[in-house]
Amino acid sequence: LPTDDYTPVATPARAQRDYEAAGRRWRADTNNLEAAWHFGRACFDLADAATNNAQRAQVAQDGIGASRRATVLDPKLAAGYYYLGLNLGQLARAKPLSAIGILGDVESAWLSSIALDPKFEYSGAHRAIGVLYRDAPGWPLSLGNRKKSLFHLEKAVEVSPDYPGNRLYLLETWLK
């Protein structure tokens, strides 16, 4: 399993290996909090590397289940909510016709993660929700909102200024 000094997966092969290892650990003890959220993380990475929507949706569903379990085992663990939001996002990506209905759950998961630990994964929830607000259709269709996007991306830079992705997403948002 990846360590707490986690960095995103570089290759689909590594994502597959991490998914299999984390999945074995998770299935061996579904009451293990660490195994639950680590499997949620591994699912997100593999879903992100998927080459088709059927695989992405299946792996995302696995990650949603493990991440939801993590939130039940410890409702105060930001990681569970963060990876729940990421896996829900992958499911929305795989099923674009259902995406609008999923985005509220994605938003809720990331807001919960932020409330619990805004620094987790280099302000990952601020970064992710900022991109969500930037890229989602606006009202009345969905929750897209440029002001909220800028708020969260600026907060990500403020809280974790040394993580380059935070500045990159903020810059992209300014340019749009």
JSON list of C-alpha atoms in Angstrom, two decimals, residues 22-166:
[
{"chain": "A", "resi": 22, "resn": "ALA", "atom": "CA", "xyz": [-5.35, -2.57, -1.13]},
{"chain": "A", "resi": 23, "resn": "GLY", "atom": "CA", "xyz": [-8.39, -4.59, -2.16]},
{"chain": "A", "resi": 24, "resn": "ARG", "atom": "CA", "xyz": [-6.99, -7.79, -0.62]},
{"chain": "A", "resi": 25, "resn": "ARG", "atom": "CA", "xyz": [-6.29, -5.94, 2.61]},
{"chain": "A", "resi": 26, "resn": "TRP", "atom": "CA", "xyz": [-9.75, -4.31, 2.63]},
{"chain": "A", "resi": 27, "resn": "ARG", "atom": "CA", "xyz": [-11.62, -7.54, 1.88]},
{"chain": "A", "resi": 28, "resn": "ALA", "atom": "CA", "xyz": [-9.67, -9.33, 4.63]},
{"chain": "A", "resi": 29, "resn": "ASP", "atom": "CA", "xyz": [-10.93, -6.83, 7.24]},
{"chain": "A", "resi": 30, "resn": "THR", "atom": "CA", "xyz": [-13.76, -4.50, 6.26]},
{"chain": "A", "resi": 31, "resn": "ASN", "atom": "CA", "xyz": [-13.70, -3.04, 9.78]},
{"chain": "A", "resi": 32, "resn": "ASN", "atom": "CA", "xyz": [-10.15, -1.74, 9.33]},
{"chain": "A", "resi": 33, "resn": "LEU", "atom": "CA", "xyz": [-10.38, 2.02, 8.93]},
{"chain": "A", "resi": 34, "resn": "GLU", "atom": "CA", "xyz": [-6.98, 2.44, 7.32]},
{"chain": "A", "resi": 35, "resn": "ALA", "atom": "CA", "xyz": [-7.64, -0.39, 4.86]},
{"chain": "A", "resi": 36, "resn": "ALA", "atom": "CA", "xyz": [-10.98, 1.21, 3.94]},
{"chain": "A", "resi": 37, "resn": "TRP", "atom": "CA", "xyz": [-9.69, 4.63, 3.02]},
{"chain": "A", "resi": 38, "resn": "HIS", "atom": "CA", "xyz": [-6.50, 3.28, 1.41]},
{"chain": "A", "resi": 39, "resn": "PHE", "atom": "CA", "xyz": [-8.65, 1.09, -0.81]},
{"chain": "A", "resi": 40, "resn": "GLY", "atom": "CA", "xyz": [-10.80, 4.14, -1.61]},
{"chain": "A", "resi": 41, "resn": "ARG", "atom": "CA", "xyz": [-7.61, 5.95, -2.66]},
{"chain": "A", "resi": 42, "resn": "ALA", "atom": "CA", "xyz": [-6.42, 3.01, -4.77]},
{"chain": "A", "resi": 43, "resn": "CYS", "atom": "CA", "xyz": [-9.83, 2.81, -6.45]},
{"chain": "A", "resi": 44, "resn": "PHE", "atom": "CA", "xyz": [-9.70, 6.47, -7.37]},
{"chain": "A", "resi": 45, "resn": "ASP", "atom": "CA", "xyz": [-6.24, 6.09, -8.87]},
{"chain": "A", "resi": 46, "resn": "LEU", "atom": "CA", "xyz": [-7.26, 3.07, -10.96]},
{"chain": "A", "resi": 47, "resn": "ALA", "atom": "CA", "xyz": [-10.53, 4.70, -12.04]},
{"chain": "A", "resi": 48, "resn": "ASP", "atom": "CA", "xyz": [-8.56, 7.76, -13.10]},
{"chain": "A", "resi": 49, "resn": "ALA", "atom": "CA", "xyz": [-6.28, 5.53, -15.21]},
{"chain": "A", "resi": 50, "resn": "ALA", "atom": "CA", "xyz": [-9.16, 3.50, -16.70]},
{"chain": "A", "resi": 51, "resn": "THR", "atom": "CA", "xyz": [-9.36, 3.32, -20.45]},
{"chain": "A", "resi": 52, "resn": "ASN", "atom": "CA", "xyz": [-13.14, 2.89, -20.63]},
{"chain": "A", "resi": 53, "resn": "ASN", "atom": "CA", "xyz": [-16.20, 4.03, -18.75]},
{"chain": "A", "resi": 54, "resn": "ALA", "atom": "CA", "xyz": [-17.35, 0.54, -17.76]},
{"chain": "A", "resi": 55, "resn": "GLN", "atom": "CA", "xyz": [-14.09, -0.14, -15.91]},
{"chain": "A", "resi": 56, "resn": "ARG", "atom": "CA", "xyz": [-14.06, 3.38, -14.44]},
{"chain": "A", "resi": 57, "resn": "ALA", "atom": "CA", "xyz": [-17.61, 2.98, -13.11]},
{"chain": "A", "resi": 58, "resn": "GLN", "atom": "CA", "xyz": [-16.96, -0.46, -11.58]},
{"chain": "A", "resi": 59, "resn": "VAL", "atom": "CA", "xyz": [-13.78, 0.62, -9.82]},
{"chain": "A", "resi": 60, "resn": "ALA", "atom": "CA", "xyz": [-15.39, 3.87, -8.67]},
{"chain": "A", "resi": 61, "resn": "GLN", "atom": "CA", "xyz": [-18.27, 1.86, -7.14]},
{"chain": "A", "resi": 62, "resn": "ASP", "atom": "CA", "xyz": [-15.70, -0.20, -5.20]},
{"chain": "A", "resi": 63, "resn": "GLY", "atom": "CA", "xyz": [-14.09, 3.03, -3.99]},
{"chain": "A", "resi": 64, "resn": "ILE", "atom": "CA", "xyz": [-17.43, 4.54, -3.02]},
{"chain": "A", "resi": 65, "resn": "GLY", "atom": "CA", "xyz": [-18.23, 1.48, -0.92]},
{"chain": "A", "resi": 66, "resn": "ALA", "atom": "CA", "xyz": [-14.87, 1.48, 0.85]},
{"chain": "A", "resi": 67, "resn": "SER", "atom": "CA", "xyz": [-14.90, 5.25, 1.40]},
{"chain": "A", "resi": 68, "resn": "ARG", "atom": "CA", "xyz": [-18.44, 5.20, 2.77]},
{"chain": "A", "resi": 69, "resn": "ARG", "atom": "CA", "xyz": [-17.34, 2.43, 5.14]},
{"chain": "A", "resi": 70, "resn": "ALA", "atom": "CA", "xyz": [-14.45, 4.63, 6.28]},
{"chain": "A", "resi": 71, "resn": "THR", "atom": "CA", "xyz": [-16.88, 7.45, 7.05]},
{"chain": "A", "resi": 72, "resn": "VAL", "atom": "CA", "xyz": [-18.98, 5.05, 9.13]},
{"chain": "A", "resi": 73, "resn": "LEU", "atom": "CA", "xyz": [-15.96, 3.66, 10.98]},
{"chain": "A", "resi": 74, "resn": "ASP", "atom": "CA", "xyz": [-14.71, 7.18, 11.77]},
{"chain": "A", "resi": 75, "resn": "PRO", "atom": "CA", "xyz": [-17.05, 10.06, 10.90]},
{"chain": "A", "resi": 76, "resn": "LYS", "atom": "CA", "xyz": [-14.26, 12.51, 11.80]},
{"chain": "A", "resi": 77, "resn": "LEU", "atom": "CA", "xyz": [-11.68, 11.22, 9.29]},
{"chain": "A", "resi": 78, "resn": "ALA", "atom": "CA", "xyz": [-11.24, 13.64, 6.40]},
{"chain": "A", "resi": 79, "resn": "ALA", "atom": "CA", "xyz": [-9.71, 10.95, 4.18]},
{"chain": "A", "resi": 80, "resn": "GLY", "atom": "CA", "xyz": [-12.94, 8.96, 4.02]},
{"chain": "A", "resi": 81, "resn": "TYR", "atom": "CA", "xyz": [-14.93, 11.93, 2.76]},
{"chain": "A", "resi": 82, "resn": "TYR", "atom": "CA", "xyz": [-12.17, 13.11, 0.43]},
{"chain": "A", "resi": 83, "resn": "TYR", "atom": "CA", "xyz": [-11.91, 9.77, -1.36]},
{"chain": "A", "resi": 84, "resn": "LEU", "atom": "CA", "xyz": [-15.67, 9.35, -1.32]},
{"chain": "A", "resi": 85, "resn": "GLY", "atom": "CA", "xyz": [-15.92, 12.61, -3.26]},
{"chain": "A", "resi": 86, "resn": "LEU", "atom": "CA", "xyz": [-13.16, 11.61, -5.68]},
{"chain": "A", "resi": 87, "resn": "ASN", "atom": "CA", "xyz": [-14.74, 8.22, -6.38]},
{"chain": "A", "resi": 88, "resn": "LEU", "atom": "CA", "xyz": [-18.19, 9.75, -6.81]},
{"chain": "A", "resi": 89, "resn": "GLY", "atom": "CA", "xyz": [-16.55, 12.13, -9.27]},
{"chain": "A", "resi": 90, "resn": "GLN", "atom": "CA", "xyz": [-15.13, 9.21, -11.21]},
{"chain": "A", "resi": 91, "resn": "LEU", "atom": "CA", "xyz": [-18.59, 7.63, -11.30]},
{"chain": "A", "resi": 92, "resn": "ALA", "atom": "CA", "xyz": [-20.01, 10.90, -12.64]},
{"chain": "A", "resi": 93, "resn": "ARG", "atom": "CA", "xyz": [-17.24, 10.97, -15.25]},
{"chain": "A", "resi": 94, "resn": "ALA", "atom": "CA", "xyz": [-18.10, 7.41, -16.32]},
{"chain": "A", "resi": 95, "resn": "LYS", "atom": "CA", "xyz": [-21.85, 8.08, -16.44]},
{"chain": "A", "resi": 96, "resn": "PRO", "atom": "CA", "xyz": [-22.25, 11.58, -17.85]},
{"chain": "A", "resi": 97, "resn": "LEU", "atom": "CA", "xyz": [-26.04, 11.30, -18.15]},
{"chain": "A", "resi": 98, "resn": "SER", "atom": "CA", "xyz": [-26.26, 10.71, -14.38]},
{"chain": "A", "resi": 99, "resn": "ALA", "atom": "CA", "xyz": [-23.51, 13.17, -13.44]},
{"chain": "A", "resi": 100, "resn": "ILE", "atom": "CA", "xyz": [-25.69, 16.13, -12.49]},
{"chain": "A", "resi": 101, "resn": "GLY", "atom": "CA", "xyz": [-27.48, 13.99, -9.90]},
{"chain": "A", "resi": 102, "resn": "ILE", "atom": "CA", "xyz": [-24.19, 12.85, -8.35]},
{"chain": "A", "resi": 103, "resn": "LEU", "atom": "CA", "xyz": [-22.52, 16.25, -8.04]},
{"chain": "A", "resi": 104, "resn": "GLY", "atom": "CA", "xyz": [-24.39, 17.27, -4.89]},
{"chain": "A", "resi": 105, "resn": "ASP", "atom": "CA", "xyz": [-23.01, 14.19, -3.11]},
{"chain": "A", "resi": 106, "resn": "VAL", "atom": "CA", "xyz": [-19.52, 14.99, -4.41]},
{"chain": "A", "resi": 107, "resn": "GLU", "atom": "CA", "xyz": [-19.82, 18.54, -3.08]},
{"chain": "A", "resi": 108, "resn": "SER", "atom": "CA", "xyz": [-21.10, 17.35, 0.30]},
{"chain": "A", "resi": 109, "resn": "ALA", "atom": "CA", "xyz": [-18.27, 14.84, 0.70]},
{"chain": "A", "resi": 110, "resn": "TRP", "atom": "CA", "xyz": [-15.58, 17.43, -0.03]},
{"chain": "A", "resi": 111, "resn": "LEU", "atom": "CA", "xyz": [-17.15, 20.06, 2.21]},
{"chain": "A", "resi": 112, "resn": "SER", "atom": "CA", "xyz": [-17.12, 17.47, 5.01]},
{"chain": "A", "resi": 113, "resn": "SER", "atom": "CA", "xyz": [-13.46, 16.71, 4.34]},
{"chain": "A", "resi": 114, "resn": "ILE", "atom": "CA", "xyz": [-12.60, 20.41, 4.42]},
{"chain": "A", "resi": 115, "resn": "ALA", "atom": "CA", "xyz": [-14.45, 20.90, 7.71]},
{"chain": "A", "resi": 116, "resn": "LEU", "atom": "CA", "xyz": [-12.52, 18.03, 9.28]},
{"chain": "A", "resi": 117, "resn": "ASP", "atom": "CA", "xyz": [-9.02, 18.68, 7.92]},
{"chain": "A", "resi": 118, "resn": "PRO", "atom": "CA", "xyz": [-8.50, 21.38, 5.28]},
{"chain": "A", "resi": 119, "resn": "LYS", "atom": "CA", "xyz": [-4.82, 20.40, 4.94]},
{"chain": "A", "resi": 120, "resn": "PHE", "atom": "CA", "xyz": [-5.41, 16.74, 4.02]},
{"chain": "A", "resi": 121, "resn": "GLU", "atom": "CA", "xyz": [-3.65, 15.77, 0.78]},
{"chain": "A", "resi": 122, "resn": "TYR", "atom": "CA", "xyz": [-2.24, 19.28, 0.38]},
{"chain": "A", "resi": 123, "resn": "SER", "atom": "CA", "xyz": [-5.69, 20.86, 0.61]},
{"chain": "A", "resi": 124, "resn": "GLY", "atom": "CA", "xyz": [-7.02, 18.30, -1.85]},
{"chain": "A", "resi": 125, "resn": "ALA", "atom": "CA", "xyz": [-10.67, 18.87, -1.03]},
{"chain": "A", "resi": 126, "resn": "HIS", "atom": "CA", "xyz": [-10.36, 22.64, -1.51]},
{"chain": "A", "resi": 127, "resn": "ARG", "atom": "CA", "xyz": [-8.58, 22.01, -4.81]},
{"chain": "A", "resi": 128, "resn": "ALA", "atom": "CA", "xyz": [-11.08, 19.39, -5.99]},
{"chain": "A", "resi": 129, "resn": "ILE", "atom": "CA", "xyz": [-14.20, 21.35, -5.08]},
{"chain": "A", "resi": 130, "resn": "GLY", "atom": "CA", "xyz": [-12.69, 24.46, -6.65]},
{"chain": "A", "resi": 131, "resn": "VAL", "atom": "CA", "xyz": [-12.31, 22.60, -9.93]},
{"chain": "A", "resi": 132, "resn": "LEU", "atom": "CA", "xyz": [-15.81, 21.14, -9.55]},
{"chain": "A", "resi": 133, "resn": "TYR", "atom": "CA", "xyz": [-17.33, 24.59, -9.10]},
{"chain": "A", "resi": 134, "resn": "ARG", "atom": "CA", "xyz": [-15.28, 25.85, -12.05]},
{"chain": "A", "resi": 135, "resn": "ASP", "atom": "CA", "xyz": [-16.17, 23.07, -14.50]},
{"chain": "A", "resi": 136, "resn": "ALA", "atom": "CA", "xyz": [-19.74, 22.12, -13.55]},
{"chain": "A", "resi": 137, "resn": "PRO", "atom": "CA", "xyz": [-22.60, 23.85, -15.35]},
{"chain": "A", "resi": 138, "resn": "GLY", "atom": "CA", "xyz": [-23.98, 26.78, -13.41]},
{"chain": "A", "resi": 139, "resn": "TRP", "atom": "CA", "xyz": [-27.40, 27.44, -11.97]},
{"chain": "A", "resi": 140, "resn": "PRO", "atom": "CA", "xyz": [-30.09, 26.35, -12.73]},
{"chain": "A", "resi": 141, "resn": "LEU", "atom": "CA", "xyz": [-28.62, 23.16, -14.22]},
{"chain": "A", "resi": 142, "resn": "SER", "atom": "CA", "xyz": [-25.98, 22.41, -11.61]},
{"chain": "A", "resi": 143, "resn": "LEU", "atom": "CA", "xyz": [-23.73, 23.79, -8.89]},
{"chain": "A", "resi": 144, "resn": "GLY", "atom": "CA", "xyz": [-21.06, 25.51, -10.98]},
{"chain": "A", "resi": 145, "resn": "ASN", "atom": "CA", "xyz": [-20.05, 28.83, -9.46]},
{"chain": "A", "resi": 146, "resn": "ARG", "atom": "CA", "xyz": [-17.00, 30.92, -10.40]},
{"chain": "A", "resi": 147, "resn": "LYS", "atom": "CA", "xyz": [-16.86, 32.81, -7.07]},
{"chain": "A", "resi": 148, "resn": "LYS", "atom": "CA", "xyz": [-16.93, 29.58, -5.06]},
{"chain": "A", "resi": 149, "resn": "SER", "atom": "CA", "xyz": [-14.32, 28.10, -7.39]},
{"chain": "A", "resi": 150, "resn": "LEU", "atom": "CA", "xyz": [-11.92, 30.97, -6.83]},
{"chain": "A", "resi": 151, "resn": "PHE", "atom": "CA", "xyz": [-12.57, 30.94, -3.07]},
{"chain": "A", "resi": 152, "resn": "HIS", "atom": "CA", "xyz": [-11.64, 27.27, -2.71]},
{"chain": "A", "resi": 153, "resn": "LEU", "atom": "CA", "xyz": [-8.67, 27.37, -5.07]},
{"chain": "A", "resi": 154, "resn": "GLU", "atom": "CA", "xyz": [-7.29, 30.46, -3.33]},
{"chain": "A", "resi": 155, "resn": "LYS", "atom": "CA", "xyz": [-7.85, 28.68, 0.01]},
{"chain": "A", "resi": 156, "resn": "ALA", "atom": "CA", "xyz": [-5.93, 25.64, -1.28]},
{"chain": "A", "resi": 157, "resn": "VAL", "atom": "CA", "xyz": [-2.97, 27.89, -2.12]},
{"chain": "A", "resi": 158, "resn": "GLU", "atom": "CA", "xyz": [-3.23, 29.65, 1.24]},
{"chain": "A", "resi": 159, "resn": "VAL", "atom": "CA", "xyz": [-3.37, 26.42, 3.27]},
{"chain": "A", "resi": 160, "resn": "SER", "atom": "CA", "xyz": [-0.85, 24.42, 1.21]},
{"chain": "A", "resi": 161, "resn": "PRO", "atom": "CA", "xyz": [1.22, 26.95, -0.75]},
{"chain": "A", "resi": 162, "resn": "ASP", "atom": "CA", "xyz": [4.06, 24.56, -1.56]},
{"chain": "A", "resi": 163, "resn": "TYR", "atom": "CA", "xyz": [1.92, 22.10, -3.50]},
{"chain": "A", "resi": 164, "resn": "PRO", "atom": "CA", "xyz": [2.28, 23.08, -7.19]},
{"chain": "A", "resi": 165, "resn": "GLY", "atom": "CA", "xyz": [-1.12, 21.68, -8.23]},
{"chain": "A", "resi": 166, "resn": "ASN", "atom": "CA", "xyz": [-2.91, 24.25, -6.10]}
]
